Short mmCIF file of C-alpha atoms in Angstrom, two decimals:
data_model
loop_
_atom_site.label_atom_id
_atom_site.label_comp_id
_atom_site.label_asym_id
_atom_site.label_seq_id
_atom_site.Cartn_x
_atom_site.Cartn_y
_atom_site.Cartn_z
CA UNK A 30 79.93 124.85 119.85
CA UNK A 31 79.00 122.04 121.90
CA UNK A 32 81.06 121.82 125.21
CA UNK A 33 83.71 119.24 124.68
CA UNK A 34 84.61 120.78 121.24
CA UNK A 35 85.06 124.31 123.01
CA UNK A 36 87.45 122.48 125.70
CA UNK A 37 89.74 121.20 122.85
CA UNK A 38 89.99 124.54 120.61
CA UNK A 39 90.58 126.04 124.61
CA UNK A 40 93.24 123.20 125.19
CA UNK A 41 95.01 123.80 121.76
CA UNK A 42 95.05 127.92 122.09
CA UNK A 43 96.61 127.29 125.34
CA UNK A 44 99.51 124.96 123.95
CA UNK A 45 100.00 127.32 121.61
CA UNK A 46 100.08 130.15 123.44
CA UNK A 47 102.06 128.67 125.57
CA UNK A 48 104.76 127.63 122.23
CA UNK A 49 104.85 131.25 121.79
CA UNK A 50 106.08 131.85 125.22
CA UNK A 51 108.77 129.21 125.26
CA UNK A 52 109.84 129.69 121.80
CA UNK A 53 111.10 133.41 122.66
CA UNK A 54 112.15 132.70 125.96
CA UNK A 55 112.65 129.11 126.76
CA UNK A 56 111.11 127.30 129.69
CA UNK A 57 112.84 129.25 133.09
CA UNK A 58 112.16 132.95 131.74
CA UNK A 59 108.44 132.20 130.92
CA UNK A 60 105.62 132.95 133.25
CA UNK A 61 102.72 131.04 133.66
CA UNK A 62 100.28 134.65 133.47
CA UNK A 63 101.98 135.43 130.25
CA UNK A 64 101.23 132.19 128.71
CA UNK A 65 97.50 133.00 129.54
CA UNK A 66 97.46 136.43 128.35
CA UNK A 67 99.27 135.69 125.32
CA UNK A 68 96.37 132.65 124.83
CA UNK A 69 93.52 134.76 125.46
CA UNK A 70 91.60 132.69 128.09
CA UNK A 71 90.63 132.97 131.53
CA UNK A 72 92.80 131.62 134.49
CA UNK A 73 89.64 129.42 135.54
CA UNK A 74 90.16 127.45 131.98
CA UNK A 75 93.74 127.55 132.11
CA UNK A 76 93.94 126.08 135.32
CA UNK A 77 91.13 123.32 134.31
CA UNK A 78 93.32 122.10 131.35
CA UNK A 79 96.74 122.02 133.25
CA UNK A 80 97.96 122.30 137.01
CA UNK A 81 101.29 123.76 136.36
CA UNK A 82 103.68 125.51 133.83
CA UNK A 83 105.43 122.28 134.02
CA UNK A 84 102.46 120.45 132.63
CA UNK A 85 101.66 123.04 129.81
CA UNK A 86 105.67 122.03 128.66
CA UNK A 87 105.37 118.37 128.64
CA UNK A 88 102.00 119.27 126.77
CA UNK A 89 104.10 121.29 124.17
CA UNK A 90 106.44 118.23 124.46
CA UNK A 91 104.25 115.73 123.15
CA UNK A 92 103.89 117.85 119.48
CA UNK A 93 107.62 116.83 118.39
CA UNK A 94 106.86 113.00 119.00
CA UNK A 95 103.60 113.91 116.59
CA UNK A 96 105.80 114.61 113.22
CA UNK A 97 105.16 111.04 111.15
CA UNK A 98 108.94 109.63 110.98
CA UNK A 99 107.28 107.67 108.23
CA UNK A 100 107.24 110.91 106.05
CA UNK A 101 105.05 110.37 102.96
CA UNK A 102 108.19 110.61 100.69
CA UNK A 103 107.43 109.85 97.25
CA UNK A 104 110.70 107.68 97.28
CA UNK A 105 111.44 104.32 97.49
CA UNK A 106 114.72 104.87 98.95
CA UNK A 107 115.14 104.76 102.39
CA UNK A 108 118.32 106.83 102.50
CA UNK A 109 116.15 109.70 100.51
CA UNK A 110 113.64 109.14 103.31
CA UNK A 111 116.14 110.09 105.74
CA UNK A 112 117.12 113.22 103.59
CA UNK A 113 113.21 114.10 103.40
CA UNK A 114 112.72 113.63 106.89
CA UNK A 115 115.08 116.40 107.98
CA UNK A 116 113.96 118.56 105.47
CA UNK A 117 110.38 117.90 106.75
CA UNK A 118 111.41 118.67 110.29
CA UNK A 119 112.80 121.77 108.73
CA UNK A 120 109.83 122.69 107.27
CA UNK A 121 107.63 122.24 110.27
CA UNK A 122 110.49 124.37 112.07
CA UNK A 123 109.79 127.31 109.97
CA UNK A 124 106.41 126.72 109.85
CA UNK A 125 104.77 125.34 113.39
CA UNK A 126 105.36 127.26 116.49
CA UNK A 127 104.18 124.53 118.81
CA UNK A 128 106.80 122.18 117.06
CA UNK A 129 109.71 125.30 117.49
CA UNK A 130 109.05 125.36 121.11
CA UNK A 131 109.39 121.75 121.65
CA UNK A 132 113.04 121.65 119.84
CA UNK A 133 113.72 124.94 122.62
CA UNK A 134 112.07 122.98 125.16
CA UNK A 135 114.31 119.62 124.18
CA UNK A 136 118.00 121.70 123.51
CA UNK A 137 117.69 123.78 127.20
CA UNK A 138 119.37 121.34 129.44
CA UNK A 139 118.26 120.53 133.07
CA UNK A 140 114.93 123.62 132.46
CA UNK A 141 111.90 120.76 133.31
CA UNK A 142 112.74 117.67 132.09
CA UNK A 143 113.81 115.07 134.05
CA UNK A 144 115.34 113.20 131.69
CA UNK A 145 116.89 115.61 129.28
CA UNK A 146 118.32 112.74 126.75
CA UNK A 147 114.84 111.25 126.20
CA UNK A 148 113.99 113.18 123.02
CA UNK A 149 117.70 113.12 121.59
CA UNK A 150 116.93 108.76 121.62
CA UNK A 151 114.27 109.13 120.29
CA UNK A 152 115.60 110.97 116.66
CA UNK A 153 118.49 108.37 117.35
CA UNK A 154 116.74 105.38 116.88
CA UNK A 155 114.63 106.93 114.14
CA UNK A 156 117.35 107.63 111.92
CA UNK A 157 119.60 104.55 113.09
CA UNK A 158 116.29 102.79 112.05
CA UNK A 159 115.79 104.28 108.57
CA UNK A 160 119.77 104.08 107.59
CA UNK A 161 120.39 100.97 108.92
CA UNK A 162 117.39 99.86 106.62
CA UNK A 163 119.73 102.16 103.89
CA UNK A 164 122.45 99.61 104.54
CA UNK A 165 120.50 97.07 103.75
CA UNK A 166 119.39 98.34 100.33
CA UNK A 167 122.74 99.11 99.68
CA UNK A 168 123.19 102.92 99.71
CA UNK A 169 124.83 103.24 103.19
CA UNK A 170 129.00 102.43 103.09
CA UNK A 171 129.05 98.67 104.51
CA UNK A 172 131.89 100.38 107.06
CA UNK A 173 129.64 102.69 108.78
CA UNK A 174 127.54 101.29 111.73
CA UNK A 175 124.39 103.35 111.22
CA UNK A 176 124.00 104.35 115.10
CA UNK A 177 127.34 106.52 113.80
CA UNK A 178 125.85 108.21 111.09
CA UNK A 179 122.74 109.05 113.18
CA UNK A 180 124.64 110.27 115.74
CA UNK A 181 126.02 113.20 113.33
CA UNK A 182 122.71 113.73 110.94
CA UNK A 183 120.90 114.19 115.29
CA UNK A 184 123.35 116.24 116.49
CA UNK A 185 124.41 118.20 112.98
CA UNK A 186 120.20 118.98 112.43
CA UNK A 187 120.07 120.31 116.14
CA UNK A 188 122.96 122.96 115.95
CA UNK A 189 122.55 123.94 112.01
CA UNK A 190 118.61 124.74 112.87
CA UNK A 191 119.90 126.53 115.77
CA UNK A 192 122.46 128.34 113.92
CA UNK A 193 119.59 129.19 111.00
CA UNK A 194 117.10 130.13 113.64
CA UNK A 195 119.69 132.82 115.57
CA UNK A 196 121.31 134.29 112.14
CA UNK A 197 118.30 134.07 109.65
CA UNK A 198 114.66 132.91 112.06
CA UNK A 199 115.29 128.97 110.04
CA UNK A 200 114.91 131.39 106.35
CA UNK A 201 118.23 129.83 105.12
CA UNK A 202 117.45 126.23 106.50
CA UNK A 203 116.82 124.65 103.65
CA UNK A 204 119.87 126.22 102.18
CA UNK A 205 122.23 125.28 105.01
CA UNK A 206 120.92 121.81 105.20
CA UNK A 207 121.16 120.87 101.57
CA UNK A 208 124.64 122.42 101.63
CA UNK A 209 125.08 119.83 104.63
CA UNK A 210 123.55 116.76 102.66
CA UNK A 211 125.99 118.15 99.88
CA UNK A 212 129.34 117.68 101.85
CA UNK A 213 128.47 114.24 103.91
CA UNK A 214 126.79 112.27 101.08
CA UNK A 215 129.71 111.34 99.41
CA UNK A 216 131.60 110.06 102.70
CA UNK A 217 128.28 108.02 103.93
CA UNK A 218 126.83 106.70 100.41
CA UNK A 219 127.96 104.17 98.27
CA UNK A 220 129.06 105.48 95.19
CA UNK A 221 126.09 103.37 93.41
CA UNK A 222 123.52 105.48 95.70
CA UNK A 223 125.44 108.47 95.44
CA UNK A 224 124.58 109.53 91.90
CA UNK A 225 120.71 108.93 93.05
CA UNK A 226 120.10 110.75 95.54
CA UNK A 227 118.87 114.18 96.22
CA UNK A 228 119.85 116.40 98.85
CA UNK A 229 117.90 119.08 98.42
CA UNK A 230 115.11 116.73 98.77
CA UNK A 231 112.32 115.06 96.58
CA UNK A 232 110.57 116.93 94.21
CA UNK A 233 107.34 116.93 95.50
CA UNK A 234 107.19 117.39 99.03
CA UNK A 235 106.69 121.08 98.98
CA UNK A 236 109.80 121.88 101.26
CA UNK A 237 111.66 124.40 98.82
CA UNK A 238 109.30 127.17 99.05
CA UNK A 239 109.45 128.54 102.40
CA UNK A 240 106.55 129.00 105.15
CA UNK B 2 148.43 138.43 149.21
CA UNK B 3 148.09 141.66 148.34
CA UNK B 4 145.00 143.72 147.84
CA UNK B 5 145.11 143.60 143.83
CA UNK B 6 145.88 139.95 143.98
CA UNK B 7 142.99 139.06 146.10
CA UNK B 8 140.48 140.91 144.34
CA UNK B 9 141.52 139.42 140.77
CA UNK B 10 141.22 136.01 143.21
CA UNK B 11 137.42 136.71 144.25
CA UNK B 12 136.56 138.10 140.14
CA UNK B 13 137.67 134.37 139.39
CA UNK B 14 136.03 132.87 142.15
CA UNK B 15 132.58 134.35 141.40
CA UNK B 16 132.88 133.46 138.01
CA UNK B 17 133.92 130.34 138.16
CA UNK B 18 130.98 129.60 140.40
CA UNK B 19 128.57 131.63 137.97
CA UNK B 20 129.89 129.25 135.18
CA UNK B 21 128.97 125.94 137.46
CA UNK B 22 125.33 127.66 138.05
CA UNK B 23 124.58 128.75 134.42
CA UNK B 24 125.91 125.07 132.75
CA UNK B 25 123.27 123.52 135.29
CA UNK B 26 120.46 125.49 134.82
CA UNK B 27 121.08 128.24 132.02
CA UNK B 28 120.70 132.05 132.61
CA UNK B 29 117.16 132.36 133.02
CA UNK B 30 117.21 129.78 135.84
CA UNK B 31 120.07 130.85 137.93
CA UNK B 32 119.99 132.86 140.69
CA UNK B 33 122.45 135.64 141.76
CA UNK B 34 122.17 134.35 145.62
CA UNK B 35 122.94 131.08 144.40
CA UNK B 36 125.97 132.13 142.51
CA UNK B 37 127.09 134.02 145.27
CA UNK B 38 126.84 130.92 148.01
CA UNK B 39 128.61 128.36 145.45
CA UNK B 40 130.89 131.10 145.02
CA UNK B 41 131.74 131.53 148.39
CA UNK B 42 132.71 135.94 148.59
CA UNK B 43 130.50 137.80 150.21
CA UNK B 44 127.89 140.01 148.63
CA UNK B 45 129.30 143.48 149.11
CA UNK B 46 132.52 141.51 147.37
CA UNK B 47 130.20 140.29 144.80
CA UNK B 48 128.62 143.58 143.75
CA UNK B 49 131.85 144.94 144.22
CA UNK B 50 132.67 143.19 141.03
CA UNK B 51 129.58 142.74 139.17
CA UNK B 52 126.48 145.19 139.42
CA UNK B 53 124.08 142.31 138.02
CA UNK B 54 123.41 138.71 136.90
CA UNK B 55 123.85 139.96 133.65
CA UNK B 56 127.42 141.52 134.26
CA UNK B 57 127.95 138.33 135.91
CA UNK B 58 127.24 136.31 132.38
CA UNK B 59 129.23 138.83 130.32
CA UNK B 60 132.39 138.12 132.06
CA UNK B 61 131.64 133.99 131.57
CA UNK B 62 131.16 135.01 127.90
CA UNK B 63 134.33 136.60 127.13
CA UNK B 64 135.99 132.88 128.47
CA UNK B 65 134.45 132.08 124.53
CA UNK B 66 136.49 134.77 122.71
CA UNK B 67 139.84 133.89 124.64
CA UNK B 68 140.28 130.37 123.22
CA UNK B 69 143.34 130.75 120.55
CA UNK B 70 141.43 130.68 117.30
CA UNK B 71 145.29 130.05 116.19
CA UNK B 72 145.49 126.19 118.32
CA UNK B 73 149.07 125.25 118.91
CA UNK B 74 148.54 122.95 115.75
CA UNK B 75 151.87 120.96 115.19
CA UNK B 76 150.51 120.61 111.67
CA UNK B 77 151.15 123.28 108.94
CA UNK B 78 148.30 122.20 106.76
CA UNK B 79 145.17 124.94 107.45
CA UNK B 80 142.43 122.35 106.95
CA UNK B 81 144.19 119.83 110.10
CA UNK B 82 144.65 123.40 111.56
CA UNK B 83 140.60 123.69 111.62
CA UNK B 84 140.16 120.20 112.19
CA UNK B 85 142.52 120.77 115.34
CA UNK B 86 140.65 123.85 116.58
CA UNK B 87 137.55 121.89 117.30
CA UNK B 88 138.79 119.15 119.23
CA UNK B 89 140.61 121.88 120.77
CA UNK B 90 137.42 123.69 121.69
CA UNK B 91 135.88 119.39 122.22
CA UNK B 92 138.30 119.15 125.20
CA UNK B 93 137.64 122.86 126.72
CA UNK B 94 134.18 121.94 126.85
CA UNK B 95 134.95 118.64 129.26
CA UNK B 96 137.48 120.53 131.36
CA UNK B 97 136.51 123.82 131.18
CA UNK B 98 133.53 125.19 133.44
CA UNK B 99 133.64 128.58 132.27
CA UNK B 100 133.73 127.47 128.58
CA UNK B 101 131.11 125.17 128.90
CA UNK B 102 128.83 127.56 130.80
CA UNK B 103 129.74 130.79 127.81
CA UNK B 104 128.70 128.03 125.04
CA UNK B 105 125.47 127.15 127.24
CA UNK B 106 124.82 130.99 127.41
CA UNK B 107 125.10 131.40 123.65
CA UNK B 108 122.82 128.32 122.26
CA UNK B 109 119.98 129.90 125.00
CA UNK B 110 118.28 132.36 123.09
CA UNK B 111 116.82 135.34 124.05
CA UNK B 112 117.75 134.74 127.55
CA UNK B 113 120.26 137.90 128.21
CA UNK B 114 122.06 138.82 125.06
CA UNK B 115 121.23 141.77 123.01
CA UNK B 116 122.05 140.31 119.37
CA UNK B 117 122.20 136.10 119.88
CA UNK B 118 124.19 136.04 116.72
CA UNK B 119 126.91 137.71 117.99
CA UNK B 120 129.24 134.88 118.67
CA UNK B 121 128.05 132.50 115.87
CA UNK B 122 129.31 135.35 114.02
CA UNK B 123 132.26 135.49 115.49
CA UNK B 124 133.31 131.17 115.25
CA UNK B 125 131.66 131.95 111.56
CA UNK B 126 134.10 134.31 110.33
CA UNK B 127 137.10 132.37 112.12
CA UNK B 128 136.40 128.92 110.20
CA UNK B 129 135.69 130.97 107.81
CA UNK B 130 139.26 132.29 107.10
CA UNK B 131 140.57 128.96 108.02
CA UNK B 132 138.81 127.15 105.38
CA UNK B 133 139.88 129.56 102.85
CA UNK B 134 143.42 129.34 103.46
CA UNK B 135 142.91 125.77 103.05
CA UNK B 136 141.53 126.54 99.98
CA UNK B 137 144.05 128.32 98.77
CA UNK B 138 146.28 125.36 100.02
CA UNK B 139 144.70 122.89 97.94
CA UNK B 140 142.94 121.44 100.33
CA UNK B 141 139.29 122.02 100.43
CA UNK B 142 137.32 121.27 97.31
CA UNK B 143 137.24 124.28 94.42
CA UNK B 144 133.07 124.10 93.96
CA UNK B 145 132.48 124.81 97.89
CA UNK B 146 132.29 128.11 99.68
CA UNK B 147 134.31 128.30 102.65
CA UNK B 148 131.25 130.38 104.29
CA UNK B 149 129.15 127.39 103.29
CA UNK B 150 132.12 124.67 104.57
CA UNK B 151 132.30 126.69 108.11
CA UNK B 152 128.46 126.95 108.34
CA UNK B 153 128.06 123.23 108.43
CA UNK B 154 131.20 122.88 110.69
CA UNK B 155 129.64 125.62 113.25
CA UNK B 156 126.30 124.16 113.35
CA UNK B 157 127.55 120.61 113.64
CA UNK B 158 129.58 121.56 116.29
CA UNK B 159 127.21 123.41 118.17
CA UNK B 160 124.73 120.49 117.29
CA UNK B 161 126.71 117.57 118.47
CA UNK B 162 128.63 118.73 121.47
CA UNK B 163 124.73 119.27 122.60
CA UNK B 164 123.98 115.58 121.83
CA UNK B 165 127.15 114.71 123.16
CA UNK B 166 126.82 116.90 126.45
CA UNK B 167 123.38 115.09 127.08
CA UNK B 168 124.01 111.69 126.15
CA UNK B 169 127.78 111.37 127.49
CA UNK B 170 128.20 114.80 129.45
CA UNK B 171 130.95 115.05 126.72
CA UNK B 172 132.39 111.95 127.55
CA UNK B 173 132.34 110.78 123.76
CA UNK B 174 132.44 114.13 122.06
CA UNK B 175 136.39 113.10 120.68
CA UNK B 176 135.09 109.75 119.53
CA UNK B 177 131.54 111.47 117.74
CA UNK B 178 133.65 114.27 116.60
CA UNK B 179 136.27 111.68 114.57
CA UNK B 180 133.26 109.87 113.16
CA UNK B 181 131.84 113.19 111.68
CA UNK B 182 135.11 114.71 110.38
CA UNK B 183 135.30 111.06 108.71
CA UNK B 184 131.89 111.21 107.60
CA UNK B 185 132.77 114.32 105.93
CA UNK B 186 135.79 114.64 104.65
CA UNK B 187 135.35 113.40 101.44
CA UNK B 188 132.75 115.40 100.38
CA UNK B 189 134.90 118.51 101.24
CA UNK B 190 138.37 117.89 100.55
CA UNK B 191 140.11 117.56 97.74
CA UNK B 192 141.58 113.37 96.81
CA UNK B 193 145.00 114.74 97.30
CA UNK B 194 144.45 116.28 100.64
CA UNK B 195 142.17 113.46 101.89
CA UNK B 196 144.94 110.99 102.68
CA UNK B 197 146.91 113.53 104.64
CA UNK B 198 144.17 114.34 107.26
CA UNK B 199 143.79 113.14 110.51
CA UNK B 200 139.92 113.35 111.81
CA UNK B 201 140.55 112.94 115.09
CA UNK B 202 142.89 115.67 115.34
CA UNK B 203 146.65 116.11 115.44
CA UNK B 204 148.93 113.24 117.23
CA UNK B 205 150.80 115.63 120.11
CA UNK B 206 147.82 117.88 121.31
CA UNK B 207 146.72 115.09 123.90
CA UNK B 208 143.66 115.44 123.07
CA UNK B 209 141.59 112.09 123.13
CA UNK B 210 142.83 111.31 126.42
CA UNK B 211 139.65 112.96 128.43
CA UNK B 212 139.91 115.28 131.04
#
């Protein structure tokens, strides 16, 4: 392996050796020689790739900002792109530890961040963005004001992962959030969109069938 | 005061200022001299009461258990009686330290509990029986599970007093609340029940008006 190509596969088994750490323990509780153990290289490396346990975090950070918010739905609807896209994040819960940590990482209040609402905005405008565009293709209710909406699919996604990952590690997520997509369609869609749309998800993307 | 008085005075003093300590920087964060300064007993009065940290976040736990699950509901309909209970629990979590710091030690993972899913459990089972009285009332849709009903209602909870906390600290957790009982209560209760509800909770239990 030429040099700079060992440096990145060094840089990503730190990060997600690192996830590991966090994602059992959260930021405070885990130690910056455990997060090199657990990755398997030396303290010289470590140390080249990031100064602090602070840095390694805001590395770990940068993973959840990586998910496309575009997800490659196979639907033209934007509302069932904002159905897809939580069922994608749910997927990548189960399935990507370095993606895990940085939800743990965002939902600890006051751990490293200095800004703890930055992330939280972020999947706010997202969604506001995809079902205000909903509104305009007529499947959100004219009476909702799509920052609303968002609000609850944000803060509803946080706490029923949460509650998944504590009572079932995220197995019954896709369960529990369908059930959720079940019970709030029909007070958010129109009743033209409402007969359309799936909230299990589209066909297709691959999220049914576990990690 | 007399001997018994003042040491039930100091229990309440240290956790009090155990509860301000863990909402600011969780569990793994906090430190047992800093509890005891913002505390202000000494420490031989401090381990007089608590042998550990961890003894120390026990006693803010049980604050969770000792909200009424029964809220002094002026309504006799079960399904306003649940909506009740959780702007109930909304306005504990903006007044209440030691609330706010038991919730904050229960959405931490793996910091100091044995079994995390203890008190999930525990708000699981009580929404649980509330939404199946209002079942049996007539009031929440015959095709839903109330175990399914109260999962979504726990994990939006949970979910959006997070958002809420971060954004607002709690300052619009009544208004986001409304919005998602509205948002949902179609979907979940039955047409004749629907126009009888009140999303943002009973007139009477003063509860919009803040702190």
């Amino acid at each position: 392996m030429a040099r700079q190509e060992r440096a990145i596969e060094t840089r990503k088994r730190l990060l997600v050796g690192a996830a590991e750490v966090f994602d059992e323990r959260g930021y405070a509780a885990a130690s910056i020689n455990e997060i090199q153990e657990r990755s398997g290289v030396t303290k010289g490396a470590m140390y080249f790739h990031f100064a602090s346990k602070e840095e390694i975090a805001k590395g770990v950070m940068t993973a959840q900002t990586e998910v496309p918010v575009e997800v490659r739905s196979p639907s033209a609807s934007p509302m069932q792109q904002a159905i897809d896209l939580t069922h994608e994040l749910a997927r990548r819960l189960r399935t990507d530890v370095l993606f895990r940590a940085s939800i743990r990482l965002t939902v600890e209040r006051g751990t490293f961040q200095t800004n703890d609402s930055d992330m939280y905005d972020w999947w706010l405008r997202a969604f506001s963005r995809e079902l205000a565009r909903a509104q305009g293709a007529g499947e959100l209710r004219k009476e909702l004001a799509p920052e609303d909406v968002a609000a609850s699919v944000v803060g509803s996604f946080t706490g029923i992962q949460m509650l998944s990952h504590v009572t079932s590690a995220h197995r019954d997520l896709h369960d529990r959030l369908t059930n959720w997509w079940e019970q709030i369609l029909p007070g958010i869609a129109t009743p033209e969109a409402l007969g359309t749309l799936l909230p299990a998800g589209s066909p297709g993307l691959g999220l049914s069938g576990g990690a």
